[in-house]
PDB file of C-alpha atoms and ligand atoms in Angstrom:
ATOM      1  CA  LEU A   1       0.000   0.000   0.000  1.00  0.00           C
ATOM      2  CA  ILE A   2       1.048   3.579  -0.640  1.00  0.00           C
ATOM      3  CA  VAL A   3       0.658   6.182   2.081  1.00  0.00           C
ATOM      4  CA  ALA A   4       1.426   9.647   0.749  1.00  0.00           C
ATOM      5  CA  GLY A   5       1.353  13.020   2.516  1.00  0.00           C
ATOM      6  CA  ASN A   6       0.791  16.276   0.657  1.00  0.00           C
ATOM      7  CA  PHE A   7       1.966  19.246   2.729  1.00  0.00           C
ATOM      8  CA  LYS A   8       0.586  21.815   0.255  1.00  0.00           C
ATOM      9  CA  THR A   9       1.890  25.265   1.320  1.00  0.00           C
ATOM     10  CA  PHE A  10       2.622  24.231   4.884  1.00  0.00           C
ATOM     11  CA  LYS A  11       6.022  23.845   6.550  1.00  0.00           C
ATOM     12  CA  THR A  12       9.423  25.414   6.106  1.00  0.00           C
ATOM     13  CA  ARG A  13      12.650  23.740   5.072  1.00  0.00           C
ATOM     14  CA  LYS A  14      13.668  23.397   8.708  1.00  0.00           C
ATOM     15  CA  GLY A  15      10.243  22.178   9.780  1.00  0.00           C
ATOM     16  CA  THR A  16      10.243  19.588   7.011  1.00  0.00           C
ATOM     17  CA  ARG A  17      13.659  18.311   8.014  1.00  0.00           C
ATOM     18  CA  GLU A  18      12.572  17.930  11.650  1.00  0.00           C
ATOM     19  CA  TYR A  19       9.366  16.243  10.564  1.00  0.00           C
ATOM     20  CA  LEU A  20      11.229  13.754   8.362  1.00  0.00           C
ATOM     21  CA  GLU A  21      13.662  12.892  11.122  1.00  0.00           C
ATOM     22  CA  GLU A  22      10.765  12.124  13.443  1.00  0.00           C
ATOM     23  CA  LEU A  23       8.784  10.237  10.790  1.00  0.00           C
ATOM     24  CA  GLU A  24      11.796   8.118   9.797  1.00  0.00           C
ATOM     25  CA  LYS A  25      12.068   6.831  13.346  1.00  0.00           C
ATOM     26  CA  LEU A  26       8.379   6.004  13.524  1.00  0.00           C
ATOM     27  CA  VAL A  27       7.953   4.222  10.182  1.00  0.00           C
ATOM     28  CA  SER A  28      11.382   2.713   9.488  1.00  0.00           C
ATOM     29  CA  ASP A  29      10.069  -0.848   9.630  1.00  0.00           C
ATOM     30  CA  SER A  30       6.803  -0.208   7.774  1.00  0.00           C
ATOM     31  CA  LYS A  31       5.915  -2.428   4.863  1.00  0.00           C
ATOM     32  CA  SER A  32       3.922   0.374   3.246  1.00  0.00           C
ATOM     33  CA  GLU A  33       5.433   2.709   0.720  1.00  0.00           C
ATOM     34  CA  VAL A  34       5.649   6.101   2.437  1.00  0.00           C
ATOM     35  CA  VAL A  35       5.932   9.266   0.338  1.00  0.00           C
ATOM     36  CA  VAL A  36       5.909  12.900   1.426  1.00  0.00           C
ATOM     37  CA  PHE A  37       5.336  15.912  -0.837  1.00  0.00           C
ATOM     38  CA  PRO A  38       6.769  19.032   0.864  1.00  0.00           C
ATOM     39  CA  PRO A  39       6.658  22.504  -0.697  1.00  0.00           C
ATOM     40  CA  ALA A  40       9.328  23.143  -3.345  1.00  0.00           C
ATOM     41  CA  THR A  41      11.575  25.105  -0.975  1.00  0.00           C
ATOM     42  CA  ALA A  42      11.738  22.104   1.343  1.00  0.00           C
ATOM     43  CA  ILE A  43      12.497  19.310  -1.111  1.00  0.00           C
ATOM     44  CA  GLN A  44      15.582  17.500   0.070  1.00  0.00           C
ATOM     45  CA  ASP A  45      17.504  14.264  -0.206  1.00  0.00           C
ATOM     46  CA  ARG A  46      15.805  11.144   0.986  1.00  0.00           C
ATOM     47  CA  ILE A  47      16.999  10.109   4.440  1.00  0.00           C
ATOM     48  CA  GLU A  48      16.115   6.421   4.300  1.00  0.00           C
ATOM     49  CA  LYS A  49      12.623   4.941   4.300  1.00  0.00           C
ATOM     50  CA  VAL A  50      10.475   7.943   3.389  1.00  0.00           C
ATOM     51  CA  GLU A  51      10.482   8.939  -0.254  1.00  0.00           C
ATOM     52  CA  ILE A  52      10.329  12.634  -1.114  1.00  0.00           C
ATOM     53  CA  GLY A  53       8.191  13.757  -4.041  1.00  0.00           C
ATOM     54  CA  THR A  54       7.332  17.139  -5.484  1.00  0.00           C
ATOM     55  CA  GLN A  55       3.874  18.739  -5.588  1.00  0.00           C
ATOM     56  CA  ASN A  56       4.225  20.248  -9.039  1.00  0.00           C
ATOM     57  CA  LEU A  57       6.694  20.815 -11.857  1.00  0.00           C
ATOM     58  CA  TYR A  58       6.837  22.865 -15.004  1.00  0.00           C
ATOM     59  CA  PRO A  59       7.332  20.748 -18.135  1.00  0.00           C
ATOM     60  CA  THR A  60      10.936  21.698 -18.769  1.00  0.00           C
ATOM     61  CA  LYS A  61      14.450  20.739 -17.828  1.00  0.00           C
ATOM     62  CA  ASN A  62      15.281  24.406 -17.189  1.00  0.00           C
ATOM     63  CA  GLY A  63      14.666  27.729 -18.935  1.00  0.00           C
ATOM     64  CA  ALA A  64      12.981  31.142 -18.649  1.00  0.00           C
ATOM     65  CA  PHE A  65       9.856  30.268 -16.648  1.00  0.00           C
ATOM     66  CA  THR A  66       9.869  32.684 -13.728  1.00  0.00           C
ATOM     67  CA  GLY A  67       8.595  31.191 -10.512  1.00  0.00           C
ATOM     68  CA  GLU A  68       8.612  27.613 -11.740  1.00  0.00           C
ATOM     69  CA  ILE A  69      10.882  24.660 -11.122  1.00  0.00           C
ATOM     70  CA  GLY A  70      11.718  21.905 -13.580  1.00  0.00           C
ATOM     71  CA  LEU A  71      13.577  18.663 -13.930  1.00  0.00           C
ATOM     72  CA  GLU A  72      17.027  20.050 -13.197  1.00  0.00           C
ATOM     73  CA  GLN A  73      15.943  21.382  -9.812  1.00  0.00           C
ATOM     74  CA  ILE A  74      14.595  18.061  -8.578  1.00  0.00           C
ATOM     75  CA  GLU A  75      17.246  15.811 -10.066  1.00  0.00           C
ATOM     76  CA  GLU A  76      19.681  17.328  -7.589  1.00  0.00           C
ATOM     77  CA  PHE A  77      17.676  15.671  -4.800  1.00  0.00           C
ATOM     78  CA  GLY A  78      17.051  12.386  -6.552  1.00  0.00           C
ATOM     79  CA  ILE A  79      13.311  13.044  -6.658  1.00  0.00           C
ATOM     80  CA  LYS A  80      11.441  10.487  -8.730  1.00  0.00           C
ATOM     81  CA  THR A  81       7.770  11.162  -7.996  1.00  0.00           C
ATOM     82  CA  VAL A  82       5.601  14.125  -8.966  1.00  0.00           C
ATOM     83  CA  LEU A  83       2.015  14.993  -8.109  1.00  0.00           C
ATOM     84  CA  LEU A  84       0.121  16.334 -11.118  1.00  0.00           C
ATOM     85  CA  GLY A  85      -3.388  17.650 -11.639  1.00  0.00           C
ATOM     86  CA  HIS A  86      -4.256  18.397  -8.019  1.00  0.00           C
ATOM     87  CA  SER A  87      -7.619  20.166  -7.824  1.00  0.00           C
ATOM     88  CA  GLU A  88      -6.046  23.132  -6.032  1.00  0.00           C
ATOM     89  CA  ARG A  89      -3.772  23.674  -9.018  1.00  0.00           C
ATOM     90  CA  ARG A  90      -6.637  23.217 -11.437  1.00  0.00           C
ATOM     91  CA  ASP A  91      -9.070  25.492  -9.590  1.00  0.00           C
ATOM     92  CA  ILE A  92      -6.998  28.032  -7.665  1.00  0.00           C
ATOM     93  CA  LEU A  93      -3.990  28.304  -9.984  1.00  0.00           C
ATOM     94  CA  ASN A  94      -6.129  27.952 -13.114  1.00  0.00           C
ATOM     95  CA  GLU A  95      -4.069  25.120 -14.494  1.00  0.00           C
ATOM     96  CA  SER A  96      -5.649  24.000 -17.761  1.00  0.00           C
ATOM     97  CA  GLU A  97      -6.194  20.461 -18.999  1.00  0.00           C
ATOM     98  CA  ASP A  98      -3.713  21.298 -21.721  1.00  0.00           C
ATOM     99  CA  LEU A  99      -0.940  22.339 -19.330  1.00  0.00           C
ATOM    100  CA  ILE A 100      -1.554  19.301 -17.139  1.00  0.00           C
ATOM    101  CA  ALA A 101      -1.329  17.082 -20.222  1.00  0.00           C
ATOM    102  CA  GLN A 102       1.950  18.786 -21.249  1.00  0.00           C
ATOM    103  CA  LYS A 103       3.344  18.103 -17.783  1.00  0.00           C
ATOM    104  CA  PHE A 104       2.254  14.480 -17.959  1.00  0.00           C
ATOM    105  CA  ARG A 105       3.848  14.078 -21.377  1.00  0.00           C
ATOM    106  CA  PHE A 106       7.129  15.680 -20.377  1.00  0.00           C
ATOM    107  CA  TYR A 107       7.566  13.819 -17.097  1.00  0.00           C
ATOM    108  CA  SER A 108       6.459  10.484 -18.470  1.00  0.00           C
ATOM    109  CA  LYS A 109       9.202  10.824 -21.072  1.00  0.00           C
ATOM    110  CA  GLU A 110      11.575  11.451 -18.190  1.00  0.00           C
ATOM    111  CA  LYS A 111      10.263   8.284 -16.514  1.00  0.00           C
ATOM    112  CA  LEU A 112       9.199   9.986 -13.303  1.00  0.00           C
ATOM    113  CA  ARG A 113       6.477   8.314 -11.293  1.00  0.00           C
ATOM    114  CA  ILE A 114       3.344  10.417 -11.660  1.00  0.00           C
ATOM    115  CA  VAL A 115       0.595  10.597  -9.057  1.00  0.00           C
ATOM    116  CA  PHE A 116      -2.228  11.950 -11.167  1.00  0.00           C
ATOM    117  CA  CYS A 117      -5.127  13.538  -9.277  1.00  0.00           C
ATOM    118  CA  VAL A 118      -8.722  13.503 -10.449  1.00  0.00           C
ATOM    119  CA  GLY A 119     -11.895  14.429  -8.602  1.00  0.00           C
ATOM    120  CA  GLU A 120     -15.343  15.912  -8.993  1.00  0.00           C
ATOM    121  CA  ASN A 121     -16.984  18.844  -7.264  1.00  0.00           C
ATOM    122  CA  LEU A 122     -20.150  18.598  -5.173  1.00  0.00           C
ATOM    123  CA  GLU A 123     -22.467  19.622  -7.965  1.00  0.00           C
ATOM    124  CA  ILE A 124     -21.272  16.748 -10.121  1.00  0.00           C
ATOM    125  CA  ARG A 125     -21.420  14.309  -7.219  1.00  0.00           C
ATOM    126  CA  GLU A 126     -25.015  15.326  -6.623  1.00  0.00           C
ATOM    127  CA  SER A 127     -25.920  14.561 -10.212  1.00  0.00           C
ATOM    128  CA  GLY A 128     -25.113  10.897  -9.622  1.00  0.00           C
ATOM    129  CA  GLU A 129     -22.430   8.265 -10.015  1.00  0.00           C
ATOM    130  CA  ASP A 130     -22.602   8.091 -13.809  1.00  0.00           C
ATOM    131  CA  GLU A 131     -21.952  11.818 -14.064  1.00  0.00           C
ATOM    132  CA  VAL A 132     -19.065  11.525 -11.628  1.00  0.00           C
ATOM    133  CA  PHE A 133     -17.403   8.807 -13.647  1.00  0.00           C
ATOM    134  CA  LYS A 134     -17.972  10.624 -16.921  1.00  0.00           C
ATOM    135  CA  PHE A 135     -16.250  13.676 -15.428  1.00  0.00           C
ATOM    136  CA  LEU A 136     -13.296  11.661 -14.155  1.00  0.00           C
ATOM    137  CA  GLN A 137     -12.949   9.921 -17.509  1.00  0.00           C
ATOM    138  CA  ASN A 138     -12.710  13.337 -19.159  1.00  0.00           C
ATOM    139  CA  GLN A 139      -9.935  14.349 -16.797  1.00  0.00           C
ATOM    140  CA  LEU A 140      -7.966  11.390 -18.117  1.00  0.00           C
ATOM    141  CA  ILE A 141      -8.716  11.870 -21.774  1.00  0.00           C
ATOM    142  CA  ASN A 142      -5.480  13.694 -22.675  1.00  0.00           C
ATOM    143  CA  ILE A 143      -3.290  11.390 -20.638  1.00  0.00           C
ATOM    144  CA  ASN A 144      -1.409   8.428 -22.054  1.00  0.00           C
ATOM    145  CA  LEU A 145      -2.852   5.567 -20.026  1.00  0.00           C
ATOM    146  CA  ASP A 146      -0.213   3.234 -21.432  1.00  0.00           C
ATOM    147  CA  TYR A 147       2.490   4.970 -19.439  1.00  0.00           C
ATOM    148  CA  GLU A 148       3.477   2.433 -16.831  1.00  0.00           C
ATOM    149  CA  ASN A 149       4.842   4.502 -14.006  1.00  0.00           C
ATOM    150  CA  PHE A 150       1.771   6.319 -12.790  1.00  0.00           C
ATOM    151  CA  VAL A 151      -0.970   5.957 -10.226  1.00  0.00           C
ATOM    152  CA  ILE A 152      -4.303   7.724  -9.929  1.00  0.00           C
ATOM    153  CA  ALA A 153      -5.338   9.676  -6.842  1.00  0.00           C
ATOM    154  CA  TYR A 154      -9.108   9.962  -6.633  1.00  0.00           C
ATOM    155  CA  GLU A 155      -9.753  13.118  -4.600  1.00  0.00           C
ATOM    156  CA  PRO A 156     -13.329  14.406  -4.619  1.00  0.00           C
ATOM    157  CA  ILE A 157     -12.988  18.180  -4.278  1.00  0.00           C
ATOM    158  CA  TRP A 158     -15.837  18.360  -1.776  1.00  0.00           C
ATOM    159  CA  ALA A 159     -14.005  15.917   0.495  1.00  0.00           C
ATOM    160  CA  ILE A 160     -10.732  17.854   0.597  1.00  0.00           C
ATOM    161  CA  GLY A 161     -10.182  19.573   3.915  1.00  0.00           C
ATOM    162  CA  THR A 162     -13.867  19.350   4.816  1.00  0.00           C
ATOM    163  CA  GLY A 163     -14.079  16.319   7.090  1.00  0.00           C
ATOM    164  CA  PHE A 164     -16.580  14.791   4.671  1.00  0.00           C
ATOM    165  CA  THR A 165     -15.807  11.654   2.705  1.00  0.00           C
ATOM    166  CA  PRO A 166     -17.815   9.621   0.231  1.00  0.00           C
ATOM    167  CA  THR A 167     -19.288   6.414   1.641  1.00  0.00           C
ATOM    168  CA  LEU A 168     -17.029   3.385   1.489  1.00  0.00           C
ATOM    169  CA  GLU A 169     -19.247   1.975  -1.207  1.00  0.00           C
ATOM    170  CA  GLN A 170     -18.898   5.136  -3.278  1.00  0.00           C
ATOM    171  CA  ILE A 171     -15.118   5.082  -2.862  1.00  0.00           C
ATOM    172  CA  GLU A 172     -14.937   1.446  -3.940  1.00  0.00           C
ATOM    173  CA  THR A 173     -17.239   1.963  -6.932  1.00  0.00           C
ATOM    174  CA  ILE A 174     -15.165   4.816  -8.327  1.00  0.00           C
ATOM    175  CA  ALA A 175     -11.808   3.249  -7.486  1.00  0.00           C
ATOM    176  CA  LYS A 176     -12.856   0.029  -9.217  1.00  0.00           C
ATOM    177  CA  LYS A 177     -13.972   1.860 -12.345  1.00  0.00           C
ATOM    178  CA  LEU A 178     -10.806   3.959 -12.459  1.00  0.00           C
ATOM    179  CA  LYS A 179      -8.714   0.848 -12.036  1.00  0.00           C
ATOM    180  CA  GLU A 180     -10.546  -0.919 -14.833  1.00  0.00           C
ATOM    181  CA  LEU A 181     -10.221   2.101 -17.095  1.00  0.00           C
ATOM    182  CA  THR A 182      -6.532   2.735 -16.517  1.00  0.00           C
ATOM    183  CA  GLY A 183      -5.038  -0.506 -15.253  1.00  0.00           C
ATOM    184  CA  LYS A 184      -3.319   1.574 -12.579  1.00  0.00           C
ATOM    185  CA  ASP A 185      -3.325   1.591  -8.804  1.00  0.00           C
ATOM    186  CA  VAL A 186      -5.855   3.995  -7.316  1.00  0.00           C
ATOM    187  CA  LEU A 187      -5.278   6.011  -4.173  1.00  0.00           C
ATOM    188  CA  TYR A 188      -8.038   7.801  -2.315  1.00  0.00           C
ATOM    189  CA  GLY A 189      -7.612  11.333  -0.946  1.00  0.00           C
ATOM    190  CA  GLY A 190      -9.931  13.736   0.909  1.00  0.00           C
ATOM    191  CA  SER A 191     -10.252  14.005   4.706  1.00  0.00           C
ATOM    192  CA  VAL A 192      -8.267  10.830   5.369  1.00  0.00           C
ATOM    193  CA  LYS A 193      -7.348  10.517   9.043  1.00  0.00           C
ATOM    194  CA  PRO A 194      -6.363   7.780  11.506  1.00  0.00           C
ATOM    195  CA  GLU A 195     -10.052   7.191  12.323  1.00  0.00           C
ATOM    196  CA  ASN A 196     -11.194   6.354   8.801  1.00  0.00           C
ATOM    197  CA  VAL A 197      -8.101   5.063   7.033  1.00  0.00           C
ATOM    198  CA  ALA A 198      -8.531   1.365   7.902  1.00  0.00           C
ATOM    199  CA  ASP A 199     -12.001   1.248   6.345  1.00  0.00           C
ATOM    200  CA  ILE A 200     -10.894   3.162   3.263  1.00  0.00           C
ATOM    201  CA  LEU A 201      -7.833   0.985   2.679  1.00  0.00           C
ATOM    202  CA  SER A 202      -9.910  -2.151   3.194  1.00  0.00           C
ATOM    203  CA  GLN A 203     -11.803  -1.418  -0.004  1.00  0.00           C
ATOM    204  CA  LYS A 204     -10.728  -3.909  -2.608  1.00  0.00           C
ATOM    205  CA  SER A 205      -9.777  -1.438  -5.332  1.00  0.00           C
ATOM    206  CA  VAL A 206      -8.008   1.111  -3.135  1.00  0.00           C
ATOM    207  CA  SER A 207      -4.218   0.776  -3.155  1.00  0.00           C
ATOM    208  CA  GLY A 208      -3.310   3.670  -0.914  1.00  0.00           C
ATOM    209  CA  VAL A 209      -4.160   7.108   0.403  1.00  0.00           C
ATOM    210  CA  LEU A 210      -3.110  10.683  -0.282  1.00  0.00           C
ATOM    211  CA  VAL A 211      -3.336  12.632   2.948  1.00  0.00           C
ATOM    212  CA  GLY A 212      -3.372  16.416   3.361  1.00  0.00           C
ATOM    213  CA  GLY A 213      -4.134  17.890   6.796  1.00  0.00           C
ATOM    214  CA  ALA A 214      -3.563  14.691   8.752  1.00  0.00           C
ATOM    215  CA  SER A 215      -0.078  14.304   7.278  1.00  0.00           C
ATOM    216  CA  LEU A 216       1.223  17.512   8.818  1.00  0.00           C
ATOM    217  CA  LYS A 217       2.090  16.032  12.202  1.00  0.00           C
ATOM    218  CA  ALA A 218       4.634  13.236  11.977  1.00  0.00           C
ATOM    219  CA  ASP A 219       3.104  11.184  14.781  1.00  0.00           C
ATOM    220  CA  GLN A 220      -0.380  11.363  13.291  1.00  0.00           C
ATOM    221  CA  PHE A 221       0.876  10.480   9.823  1.00  0.00           C
ATOM    222  CA  ALA A 222       2.897   7.616  11.307  1.00  0.00           C
ATOM    223  CA  LYS A 223      -0.309   6.354  12.901  1.00  0.00           C
ATOM    224  CA  ILE A 224      -1.911   6.258   9.454  1.00  0.00           C
ATOM    225  CA  VAL A 225       1.104   4.329   8.130  1.00  0.00           C
ATOM    226  CA  LYS A 226       0.840   1.823  10.992  1.00  0.00           C
ATOM    227  CA  ILE A 227      -2.851   1.273  10.303  1.00  0.00           C
ATOM    228  CA  ALA A 228      -2.068   0.767   6.611  1.00  0.00           C
ATOM    229  CA  ASP A 229       0.463  -1.902   7.604  1.00  0.00           C
ATOM    230  CA  GLU A 230      -2.265  -3.763   9.457  1.00  0.00           C
ATOM    231  CA  VAL A 231      -4.681  -3.793   6.542  1.00  0.00           C
ATOM    232  CA  SER A 232      -3.702  -6.997   4.841  1.00  0.00           C
ATOM    233  CA  LYS A 233      -4.140  -7.122   1.083  1.00  0.00           C
TER     234      LYS A 233
HETATM  235  P1  13P B   1      -7.092  16.666   3.221  1.00  0.00           P
HETATM  236  O1  13P B   1      -6.549  15.320   3.680  1.00  0.00           O
HETATM  237  O2  13P B   1      -6.638  17.790   4.079  1.00  0.00           O
HETATM  238  O3  13P B   1      -8.561  16.612   2.994  1.00  0.00           O
HETATM  239  O4  13P B   1      -6.419  16.957   1.779  1.00  0.00           O
HETATM  240  C1  13P B   1      -6.452  15.996   0.790  1.00  0.00           C
HETATM  241  C2  13P B   1      -5.598  16.419  -0.330  1.00  0.00           C
HETATM  242  O5  13P B   1      -5.882  17.352  -1.057  1.00  0.00           O
HETATM  243  C3  13P B   1      -4.339  15.671  -0.546  1.00  0.00           C
HETATM  244  O6  13P B   1      -3.750  15.977  -1.773  1.00  0.00           O
END
């Protein structure tokens, strides 16, 4: 199972280093794959068990793209995993389908592992499961599903940072369909916490979780990792 933490725009370089030192001690013997996505200023070399990924990248090795980072900046730290298509980038930073597709194309050529986020808003969820799946399918339309090194993160927008989650049945239904469509592992994200992670990970088609708020404290995130270890699959 994959247990990933997305820090978003939380934590400094120093705070991230302290966090990782604490987390390493707590999860060193975990059988889960543990990945942390700190902000760009805090990306650093892997210590041991916990992999470091990056929350976003511009589709370039380097160049004149003020404010962005590209391949050269992460290669220095041996980073091999990138999060793409997060709803906050789509909705708050106005990232277009086209730009997301360019990023996917560029970083799949570079053989990075891509965690590709999809997710519907509340209005779509309220129009029913078929509409939800149609929407998610569209978010994947410009993406090369044959690329081997990527996983899907299903993150319903209305579940992010709200404390609400879909029912377990709804999570399984969507994860199963996404898995059938793409042949990839599917993670679930949106208000994951120690109290609900066992049930979520017990769903047959869910291969991991992407955690926001509850990943920010090392001991709480380690608790989620421990619970993931106990869910046998
Ligand atoms: P929360 O766990 O805070 O709901 O955030 C989920 C998320 O957006 C992870 O990428």
